[in-house]
Short mmCIF file of C-alpha atoms in Angstrom, two decimals:
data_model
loop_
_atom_site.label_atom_id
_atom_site.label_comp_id
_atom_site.label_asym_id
_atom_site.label_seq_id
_atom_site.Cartn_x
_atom_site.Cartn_y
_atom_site.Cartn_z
CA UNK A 1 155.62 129.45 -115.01
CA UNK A 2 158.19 130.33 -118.07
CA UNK A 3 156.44 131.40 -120.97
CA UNK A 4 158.08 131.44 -124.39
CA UNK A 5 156.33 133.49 -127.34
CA UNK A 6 157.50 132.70 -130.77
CA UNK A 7 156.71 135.08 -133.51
CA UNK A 8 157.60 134.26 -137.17
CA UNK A 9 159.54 137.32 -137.86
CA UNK A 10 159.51 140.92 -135.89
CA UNK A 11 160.60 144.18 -138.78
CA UNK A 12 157.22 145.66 -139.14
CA UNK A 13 154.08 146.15 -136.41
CA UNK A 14 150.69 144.40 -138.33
CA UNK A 15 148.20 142.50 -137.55
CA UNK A 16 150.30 139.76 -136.37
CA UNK A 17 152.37 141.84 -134.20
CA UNK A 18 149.34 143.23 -132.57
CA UNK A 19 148.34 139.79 -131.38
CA UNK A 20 151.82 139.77 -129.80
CA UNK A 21 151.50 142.86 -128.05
CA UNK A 22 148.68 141.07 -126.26
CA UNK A 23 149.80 138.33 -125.57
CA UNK A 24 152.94 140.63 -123.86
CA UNK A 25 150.28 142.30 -121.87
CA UNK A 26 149.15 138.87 -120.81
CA UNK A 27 152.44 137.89 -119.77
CA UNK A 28 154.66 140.63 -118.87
CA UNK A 29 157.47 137.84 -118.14
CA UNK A 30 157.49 136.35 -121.41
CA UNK A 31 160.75 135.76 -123.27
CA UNK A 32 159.61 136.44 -127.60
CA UNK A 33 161.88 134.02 -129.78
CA UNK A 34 161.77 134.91 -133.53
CA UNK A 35 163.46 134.32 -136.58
CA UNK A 36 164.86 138.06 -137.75
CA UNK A 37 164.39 141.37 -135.49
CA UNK A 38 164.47 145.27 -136.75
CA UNK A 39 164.21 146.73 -132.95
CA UNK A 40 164.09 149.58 -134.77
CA UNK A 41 160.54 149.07 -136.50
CA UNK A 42 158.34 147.36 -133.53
CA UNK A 43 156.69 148.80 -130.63
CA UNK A 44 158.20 149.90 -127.02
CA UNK A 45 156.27 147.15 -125.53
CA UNK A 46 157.56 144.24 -127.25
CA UNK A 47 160.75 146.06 -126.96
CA UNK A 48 160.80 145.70 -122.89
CA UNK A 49 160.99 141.89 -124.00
CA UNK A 50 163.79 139.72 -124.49
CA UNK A 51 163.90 139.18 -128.12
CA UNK A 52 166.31 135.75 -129.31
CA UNK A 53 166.14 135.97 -132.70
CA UNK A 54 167.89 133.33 -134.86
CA UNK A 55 170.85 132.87 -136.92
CA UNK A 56 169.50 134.16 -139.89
CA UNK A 57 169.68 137.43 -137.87
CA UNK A 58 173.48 137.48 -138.79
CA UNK A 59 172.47 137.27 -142.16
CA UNK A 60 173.55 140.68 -144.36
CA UNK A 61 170.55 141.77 -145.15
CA UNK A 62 168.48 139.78 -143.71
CA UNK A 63 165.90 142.45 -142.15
CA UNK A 64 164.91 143.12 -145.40
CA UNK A 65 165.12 140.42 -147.51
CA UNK A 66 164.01 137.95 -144.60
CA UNK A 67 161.68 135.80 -147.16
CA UNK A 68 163.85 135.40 -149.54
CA UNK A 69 165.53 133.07 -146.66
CA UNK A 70 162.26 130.50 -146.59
CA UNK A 71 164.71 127.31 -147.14
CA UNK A 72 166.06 128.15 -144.18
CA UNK A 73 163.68 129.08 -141.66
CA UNK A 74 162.68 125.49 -140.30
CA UNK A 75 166.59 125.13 -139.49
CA UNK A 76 166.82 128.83 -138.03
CA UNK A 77 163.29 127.55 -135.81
CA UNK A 78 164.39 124.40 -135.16
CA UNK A 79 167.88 125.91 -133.40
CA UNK A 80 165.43 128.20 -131.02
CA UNK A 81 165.82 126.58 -127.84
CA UNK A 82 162.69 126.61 -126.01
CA UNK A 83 163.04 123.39 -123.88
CA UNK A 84 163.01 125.20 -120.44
CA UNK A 85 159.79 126.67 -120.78
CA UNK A 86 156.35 125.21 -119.11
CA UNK A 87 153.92 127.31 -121.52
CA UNK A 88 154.98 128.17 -125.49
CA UNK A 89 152.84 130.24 -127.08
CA UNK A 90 153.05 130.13 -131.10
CA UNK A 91 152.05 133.30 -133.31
CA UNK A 92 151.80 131.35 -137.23
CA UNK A 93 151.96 132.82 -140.48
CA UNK A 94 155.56 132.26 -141.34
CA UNK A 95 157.18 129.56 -140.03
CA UNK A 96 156.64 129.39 -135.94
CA UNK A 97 154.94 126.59 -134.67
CA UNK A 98 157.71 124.14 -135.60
CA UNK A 99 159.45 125.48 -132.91
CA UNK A 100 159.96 122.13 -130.31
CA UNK A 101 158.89 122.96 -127.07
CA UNK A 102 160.02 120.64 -123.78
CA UNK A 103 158.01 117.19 -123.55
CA UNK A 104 156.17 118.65 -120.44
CA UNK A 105 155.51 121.65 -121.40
CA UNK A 106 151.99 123.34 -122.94
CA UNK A 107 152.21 124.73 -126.70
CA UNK A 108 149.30 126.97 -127.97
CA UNK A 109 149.37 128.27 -131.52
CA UNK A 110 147.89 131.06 -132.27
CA UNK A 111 147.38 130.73 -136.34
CA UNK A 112 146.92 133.53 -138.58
CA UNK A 113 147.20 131.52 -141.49
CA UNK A 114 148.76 128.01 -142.64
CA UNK A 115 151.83 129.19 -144.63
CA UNK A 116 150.46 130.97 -147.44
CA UNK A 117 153.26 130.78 -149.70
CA UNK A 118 153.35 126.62 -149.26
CA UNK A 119 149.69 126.46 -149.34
CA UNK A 120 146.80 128.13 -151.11
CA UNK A 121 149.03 131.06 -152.28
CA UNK A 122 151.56 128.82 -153.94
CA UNK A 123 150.60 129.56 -157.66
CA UNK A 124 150.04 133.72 -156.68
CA UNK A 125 153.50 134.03 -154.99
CA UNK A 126 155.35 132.09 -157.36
CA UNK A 127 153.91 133.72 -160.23
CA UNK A 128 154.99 137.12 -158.74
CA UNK A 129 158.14 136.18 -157.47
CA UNK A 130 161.83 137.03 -159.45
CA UNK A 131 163.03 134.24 -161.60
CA UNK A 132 165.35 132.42 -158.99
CA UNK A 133 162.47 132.02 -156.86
CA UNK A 134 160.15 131.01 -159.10
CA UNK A 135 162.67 128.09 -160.46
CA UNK A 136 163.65 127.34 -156.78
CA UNK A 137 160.32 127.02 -155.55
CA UNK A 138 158.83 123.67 -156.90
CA UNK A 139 161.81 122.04 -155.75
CA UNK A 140 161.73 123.47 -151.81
CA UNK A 141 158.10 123.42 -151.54
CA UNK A 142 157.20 120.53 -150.96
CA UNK A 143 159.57 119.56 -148.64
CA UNK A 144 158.22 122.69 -146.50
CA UNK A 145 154.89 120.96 -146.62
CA UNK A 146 155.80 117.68 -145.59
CA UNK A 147 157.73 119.99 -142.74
CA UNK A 148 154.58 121.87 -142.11
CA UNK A 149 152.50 119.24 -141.91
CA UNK A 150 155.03 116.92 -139.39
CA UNK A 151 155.00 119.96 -136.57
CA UNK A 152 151.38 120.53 -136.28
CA UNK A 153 151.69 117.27 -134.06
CA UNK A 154 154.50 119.89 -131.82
CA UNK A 155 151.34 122.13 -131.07
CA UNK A 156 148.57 120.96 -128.01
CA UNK A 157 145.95 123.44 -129.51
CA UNK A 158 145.19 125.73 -132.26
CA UNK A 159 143.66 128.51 -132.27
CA UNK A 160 142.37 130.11 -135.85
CA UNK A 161 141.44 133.91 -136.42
CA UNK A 162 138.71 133.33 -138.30
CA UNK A 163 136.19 130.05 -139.17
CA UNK A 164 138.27 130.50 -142.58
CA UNK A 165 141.43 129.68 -140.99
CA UNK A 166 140.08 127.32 -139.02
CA UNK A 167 138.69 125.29 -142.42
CA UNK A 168 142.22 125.17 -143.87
CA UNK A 169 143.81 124.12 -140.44
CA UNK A 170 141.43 121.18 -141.05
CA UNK A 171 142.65 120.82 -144.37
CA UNK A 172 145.96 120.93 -143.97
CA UNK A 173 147.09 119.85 -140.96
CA UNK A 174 143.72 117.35 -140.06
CA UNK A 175 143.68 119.48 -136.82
CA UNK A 176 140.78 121.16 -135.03
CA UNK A 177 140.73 124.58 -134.05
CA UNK A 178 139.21 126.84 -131.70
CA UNK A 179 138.13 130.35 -133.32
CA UNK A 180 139.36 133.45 -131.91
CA UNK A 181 139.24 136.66 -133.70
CA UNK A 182 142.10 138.42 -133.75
CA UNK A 183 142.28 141.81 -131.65
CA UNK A 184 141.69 145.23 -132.48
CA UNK A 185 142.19 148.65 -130.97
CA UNK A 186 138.67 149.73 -131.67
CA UNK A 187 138.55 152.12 -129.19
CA UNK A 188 141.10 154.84 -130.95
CA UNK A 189 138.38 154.92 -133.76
CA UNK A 190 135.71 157.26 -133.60
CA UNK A 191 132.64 158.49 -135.88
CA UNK A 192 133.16 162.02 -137.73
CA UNK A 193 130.46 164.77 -137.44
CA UNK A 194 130.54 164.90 -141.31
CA UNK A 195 130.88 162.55 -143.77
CA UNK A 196 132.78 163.12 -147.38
CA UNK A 197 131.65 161.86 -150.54
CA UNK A 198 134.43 159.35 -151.17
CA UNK A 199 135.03 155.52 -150.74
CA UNK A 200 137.92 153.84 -149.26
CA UNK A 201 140.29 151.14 -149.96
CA UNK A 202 143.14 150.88 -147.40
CA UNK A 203 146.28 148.19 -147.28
CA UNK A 204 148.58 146.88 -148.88
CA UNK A 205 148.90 147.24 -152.95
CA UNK A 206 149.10 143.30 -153.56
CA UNK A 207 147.56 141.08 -156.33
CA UNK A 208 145.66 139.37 -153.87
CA UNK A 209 143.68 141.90 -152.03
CA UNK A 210 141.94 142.32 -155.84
CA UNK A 211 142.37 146.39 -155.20
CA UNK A 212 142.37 146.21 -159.23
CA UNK A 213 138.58 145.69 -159.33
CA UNK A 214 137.98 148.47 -157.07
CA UNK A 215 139.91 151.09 -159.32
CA UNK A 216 138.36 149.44 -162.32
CA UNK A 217 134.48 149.69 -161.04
CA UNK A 218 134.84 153.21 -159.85
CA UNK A 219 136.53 154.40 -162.93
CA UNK A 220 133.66 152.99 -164.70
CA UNK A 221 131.00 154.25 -161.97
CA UNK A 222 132.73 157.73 -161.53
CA UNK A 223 132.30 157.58 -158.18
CA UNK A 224 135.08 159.27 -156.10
CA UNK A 225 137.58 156.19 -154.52
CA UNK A 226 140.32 156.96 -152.21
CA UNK A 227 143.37 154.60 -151.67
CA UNK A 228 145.77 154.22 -149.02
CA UNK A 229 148.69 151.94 -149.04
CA UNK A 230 151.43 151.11 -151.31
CA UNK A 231 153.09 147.90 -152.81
CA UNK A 232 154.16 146.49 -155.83
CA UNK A 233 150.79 147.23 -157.62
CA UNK A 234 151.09 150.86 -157.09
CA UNK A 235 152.75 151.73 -160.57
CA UNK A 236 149.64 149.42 -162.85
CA UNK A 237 146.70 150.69 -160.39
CA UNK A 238 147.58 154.42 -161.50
CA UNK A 239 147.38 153.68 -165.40
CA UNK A 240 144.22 152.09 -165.31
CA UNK A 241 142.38 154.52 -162.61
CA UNK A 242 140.50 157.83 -163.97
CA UNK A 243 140.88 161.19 -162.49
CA UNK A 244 138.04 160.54 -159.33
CA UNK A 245 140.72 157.65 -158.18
CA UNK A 246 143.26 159.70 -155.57
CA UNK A 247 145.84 157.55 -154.17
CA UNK A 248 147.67 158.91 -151.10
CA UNK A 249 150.27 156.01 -150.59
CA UNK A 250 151.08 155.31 -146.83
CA UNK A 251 149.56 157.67 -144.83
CA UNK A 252 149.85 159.03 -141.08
CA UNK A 253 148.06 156.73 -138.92
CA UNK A 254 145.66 160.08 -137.72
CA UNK A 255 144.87 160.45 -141.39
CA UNK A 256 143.97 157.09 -142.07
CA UNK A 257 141.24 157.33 -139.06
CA UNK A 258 140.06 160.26 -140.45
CA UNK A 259 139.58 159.20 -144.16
CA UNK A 260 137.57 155.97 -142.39
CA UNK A 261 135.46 158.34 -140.18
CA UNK A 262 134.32 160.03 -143.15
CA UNK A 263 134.06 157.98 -146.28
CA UNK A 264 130.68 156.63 -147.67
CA UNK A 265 131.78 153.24 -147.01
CA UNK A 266 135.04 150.78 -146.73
CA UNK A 267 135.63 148.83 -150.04
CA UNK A 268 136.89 145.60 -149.68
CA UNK A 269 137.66 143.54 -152.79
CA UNK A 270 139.69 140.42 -151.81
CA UNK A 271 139.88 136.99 -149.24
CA UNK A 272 141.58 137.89 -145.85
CA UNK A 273 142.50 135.57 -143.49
CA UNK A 274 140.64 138.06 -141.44
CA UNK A 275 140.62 141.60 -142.20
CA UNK A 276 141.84 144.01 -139.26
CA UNK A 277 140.68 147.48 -141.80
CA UNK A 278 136.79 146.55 -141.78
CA UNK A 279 136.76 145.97 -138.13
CA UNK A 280 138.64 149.76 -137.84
CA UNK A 281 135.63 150.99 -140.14
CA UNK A 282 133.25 149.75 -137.97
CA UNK A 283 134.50 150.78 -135.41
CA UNK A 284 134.04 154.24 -137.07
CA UNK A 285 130.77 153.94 -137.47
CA UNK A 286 131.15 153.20 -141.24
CA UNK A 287 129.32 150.02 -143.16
CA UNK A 288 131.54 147.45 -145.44
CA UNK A 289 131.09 146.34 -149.00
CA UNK A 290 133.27 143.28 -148.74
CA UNK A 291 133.47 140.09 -151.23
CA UNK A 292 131.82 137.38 -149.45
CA UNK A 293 134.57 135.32 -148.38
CA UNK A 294 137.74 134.55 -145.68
CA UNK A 295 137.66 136.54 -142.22
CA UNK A 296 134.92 138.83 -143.47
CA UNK A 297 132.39 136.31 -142.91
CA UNK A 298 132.79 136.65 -139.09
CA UNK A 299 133.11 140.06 -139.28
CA UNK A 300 129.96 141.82 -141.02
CA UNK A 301 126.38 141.36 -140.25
CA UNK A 302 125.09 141.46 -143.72
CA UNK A 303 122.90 144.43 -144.29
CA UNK A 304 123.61 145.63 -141.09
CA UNK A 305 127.13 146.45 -140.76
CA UNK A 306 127.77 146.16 -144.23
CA UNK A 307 127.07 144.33 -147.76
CA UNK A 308 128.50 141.26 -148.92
CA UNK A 309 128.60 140.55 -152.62
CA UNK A 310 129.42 136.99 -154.27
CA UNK A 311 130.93 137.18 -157.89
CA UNK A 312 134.38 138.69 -157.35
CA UNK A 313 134.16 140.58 -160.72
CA UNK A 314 134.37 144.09 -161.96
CA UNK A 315 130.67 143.89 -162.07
CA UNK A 316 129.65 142.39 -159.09
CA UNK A 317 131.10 144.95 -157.04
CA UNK A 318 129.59 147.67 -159.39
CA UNK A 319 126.02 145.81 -158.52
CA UNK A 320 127.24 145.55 -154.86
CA UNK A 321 128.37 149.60 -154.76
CA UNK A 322 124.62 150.49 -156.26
CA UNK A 323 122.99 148.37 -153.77
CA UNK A 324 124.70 149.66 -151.27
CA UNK A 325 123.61 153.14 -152.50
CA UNK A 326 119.75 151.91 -152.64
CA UNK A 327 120.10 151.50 -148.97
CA UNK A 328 122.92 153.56 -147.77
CA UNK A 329 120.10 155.51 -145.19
CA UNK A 330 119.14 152.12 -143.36
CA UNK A 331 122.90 152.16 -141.92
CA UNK A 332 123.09 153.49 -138.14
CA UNK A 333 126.12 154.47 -137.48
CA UNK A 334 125.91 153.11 -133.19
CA UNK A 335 124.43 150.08 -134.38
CA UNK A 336 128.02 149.47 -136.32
CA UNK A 337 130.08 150.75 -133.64
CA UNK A 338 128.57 148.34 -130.66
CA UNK A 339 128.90 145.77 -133.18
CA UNK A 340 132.89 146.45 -133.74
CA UNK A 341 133.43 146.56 -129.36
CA UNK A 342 133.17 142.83 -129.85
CA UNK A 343 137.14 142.35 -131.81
CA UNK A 344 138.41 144.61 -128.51
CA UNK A 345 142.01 143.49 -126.82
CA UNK A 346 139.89 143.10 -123.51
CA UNK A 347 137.94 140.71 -125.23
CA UNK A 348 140.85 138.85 -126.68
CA UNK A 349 142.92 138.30 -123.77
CA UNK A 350 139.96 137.37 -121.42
CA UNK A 351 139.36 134.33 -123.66
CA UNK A 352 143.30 133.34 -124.92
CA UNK A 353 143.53 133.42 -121.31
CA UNK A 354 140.80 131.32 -120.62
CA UNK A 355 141.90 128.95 -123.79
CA UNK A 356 145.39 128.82 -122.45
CA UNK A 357 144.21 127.70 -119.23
CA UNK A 358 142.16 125.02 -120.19
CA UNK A 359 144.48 123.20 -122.44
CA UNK A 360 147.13 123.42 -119.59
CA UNK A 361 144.59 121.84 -117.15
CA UNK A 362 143.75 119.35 -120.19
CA UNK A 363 147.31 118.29 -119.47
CA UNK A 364 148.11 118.35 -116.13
CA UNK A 365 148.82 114.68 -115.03
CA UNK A 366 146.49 112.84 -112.36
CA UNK A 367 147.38 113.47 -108.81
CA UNK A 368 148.90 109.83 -107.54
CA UNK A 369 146.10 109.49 -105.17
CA UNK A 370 143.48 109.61 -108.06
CA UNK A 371 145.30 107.70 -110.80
CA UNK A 372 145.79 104.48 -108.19
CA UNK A 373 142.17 104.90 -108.17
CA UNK A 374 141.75 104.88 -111.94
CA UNK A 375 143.57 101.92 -112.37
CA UNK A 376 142.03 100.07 -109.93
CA UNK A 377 138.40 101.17 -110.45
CA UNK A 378 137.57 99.37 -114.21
CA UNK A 379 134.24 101.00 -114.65
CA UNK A 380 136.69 104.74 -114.29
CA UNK A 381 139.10 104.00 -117.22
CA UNK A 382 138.41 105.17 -121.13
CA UNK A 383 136.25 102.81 -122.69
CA UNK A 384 137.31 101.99 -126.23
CA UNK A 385 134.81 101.54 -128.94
CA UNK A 386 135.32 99.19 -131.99
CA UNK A 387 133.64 100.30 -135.00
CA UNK A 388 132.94 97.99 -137.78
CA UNK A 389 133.53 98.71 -141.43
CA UNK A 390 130.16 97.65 -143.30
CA UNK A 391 132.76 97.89 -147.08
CA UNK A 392 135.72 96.17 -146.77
CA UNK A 393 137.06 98.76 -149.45
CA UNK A 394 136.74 101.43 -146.85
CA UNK A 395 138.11 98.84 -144.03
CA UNK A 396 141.39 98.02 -146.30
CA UNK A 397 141.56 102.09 -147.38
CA UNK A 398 141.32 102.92 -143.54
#
């Protein structure tokens, strides 16, 4: 069996890449198609790969200013020739499951997220965008929706990273999906034998994580926060955080375990499609105080791994942070761990394997033999139902 992985773009090693380097474990074999690839910035493993990027690869410049080449993506995808393959397996964020696979062959997406920037993100990305973008955008958006939309019929079966993913699948693309949390290398986190006295926020310095609320309730609190990550917010955070806010930009990854291992808890402010950093505080031992929405909802046991608070304010997390404090002794540090062994890469190639497998048997045609007997045993073919229409509004809107 051929198997073809396509990956929306490879110049960094994330969450998304992670799910590729399982899926390379799965199948060692595997050719990765892509749209732009910076060898120089992904791991060894999906470097024993062949790697096809695109044309856009011969872009100056394009490893690093890959997005700003959106309106051309579905053509760079679209030129991908994966027509030889029997199994293509789709990793979607950017553009990746409009890639057009062989009529006989299986294609499995693996969906982080519906486009973000096309989708629910529109308004947040094109407010933060340069000028050029933000005039270009209403003009190539929606045809990259009507796009999106058309190649979700390319793809056999979804499957979502969280229920929240799964929801705007549904929404989008009127497609169901099975839910499959994303893996996670819990197992090179570990408890410390002390604990400090700070809290943590870790990732990316974006508008969207809402890292602002956590700088702003702690300032007000004066409780000791600890950040780690950089981005574009970087420069605003620091003028409005007071001196028990430290930021330590991008950090060693050994540091970043540590700083989990020990703080009082993981703060986590904003909607992820899942959220890789709680599961990495669980799985050292430490509880979450998360906003109760996106991939967080699959991740935290309320009360038991962590707290979930529902008025993304300022001053709900300033309630959440105090009842967090009210109960910070009930928290058992095993309890959390066994809890995080659950989002292990054992546990998420046993059952993309078993997905996989299902959907190709799904679609393997009838032996002759049987499907002569099919067609000439009536009581063995589909039965079709008609369903009446009680409103002939509805009937004429069908």
């Amino acid at each position: 069996m051929r198997v073809a992985i396509v990956h929306y773009w490879l110049v960094s090693m994330r969450g998304g890449e992670k799910v590729v380097e399982a899926l390379c474990d799965m199948y060692p074999e595997a050719d990765i198609f892509t749209l732009v690839y910076d060898e120089r910035r992904v791991s060894e493993k999906i470097r024993r790969h062949r790697v096809i990027p695109s044309f856009l690869q011969k872009i100056p410049g394009a490893k690093r200013r890959y997005q700003s080449l959106l309106p051309l993506m579905p053509f760079a995808l679209e030129s991908l020739d994966v027509s030889g393959y029997d199994l293509v397996i789709s990793s979607e964020s950017g553009p990746a499951k409009g890639i057009t696979p062989g009529p006989q062959a299986t294609h499995v997406c693996y969906c982080h997220s519906p486009m973000r920037y096309v989708w629910d993100h529109y308004h947040f990305y094109r407010a933060n965008a340069g000028l050029p973008t933000r005039m270009l955008m209403p003009w190539i958006a929606p045809a990259l929706r009507a796009w999106d939309v058309t190649t979700a019929a390319r793809v056999d079966a979804f499957v979502a990273n969280s229920r929240h993913v799964a929801d705007r699948i549904g929404k989008y693309y009127r497609r169901r999906a099975t839910v499959l949390n994303p893996p996670v290398s819990v197992d090179e986190f570990a408890p410390a034998t002390e604990l400090g006295d700070h809290y943590l926020v870790a990732g990316q310095l974006v508008g969207y994580k809402r890292v602002d609320l956590a700088v702003r309730a702690f300032t007000r609190m004066g409780r000791k926060l600890v950040v780690i990550g950089e981005g574009p917010e970087m420069a605003m955070l620091k003028r409005m955080a007071g001196p028990n806010v430290t930021f330590l930009g991008r950090t060693p990854f050994a540091q970043l375990k540590e700083m989990l291992a020990r703080c009082r808890a993981l703060v986590f402010p904003g909607t992820e499609d899942f959220g890789i950093v709680p599961v990495e505080a669980m799985a050292s031992g430490r509880p979450v105080i998360a906003h109760a929405s996106g991939g967080v909802l699959d991740s935290i046991v309320p009360d038991q791994t962590g707290l979930l608070f529902d008025e993304q304010s300022e001053a709900g997390l300033i309630d959440a942070v105090r009842r967090f404090e009210a109960m910070e002794g009930s928290f058992r540090t095993e309890k959390i761990r066994q809890h995080a062994q659950q989002f292990s890469d054992a546990h998420f190639k046993q059952r993309m394997r078993q997905i996989i497998e299902d959907e190709i048997a799904r679609r393997k045609p009838l032996p002759v033999s049987l499907s002569r007997v099919v067609r000439n045993q009536p009581s063995l073919r589909p039965r079709v139902a008609r369903v009446e229409l009680p409103d002939p509004h509805l009937r004429n809107g069908a």
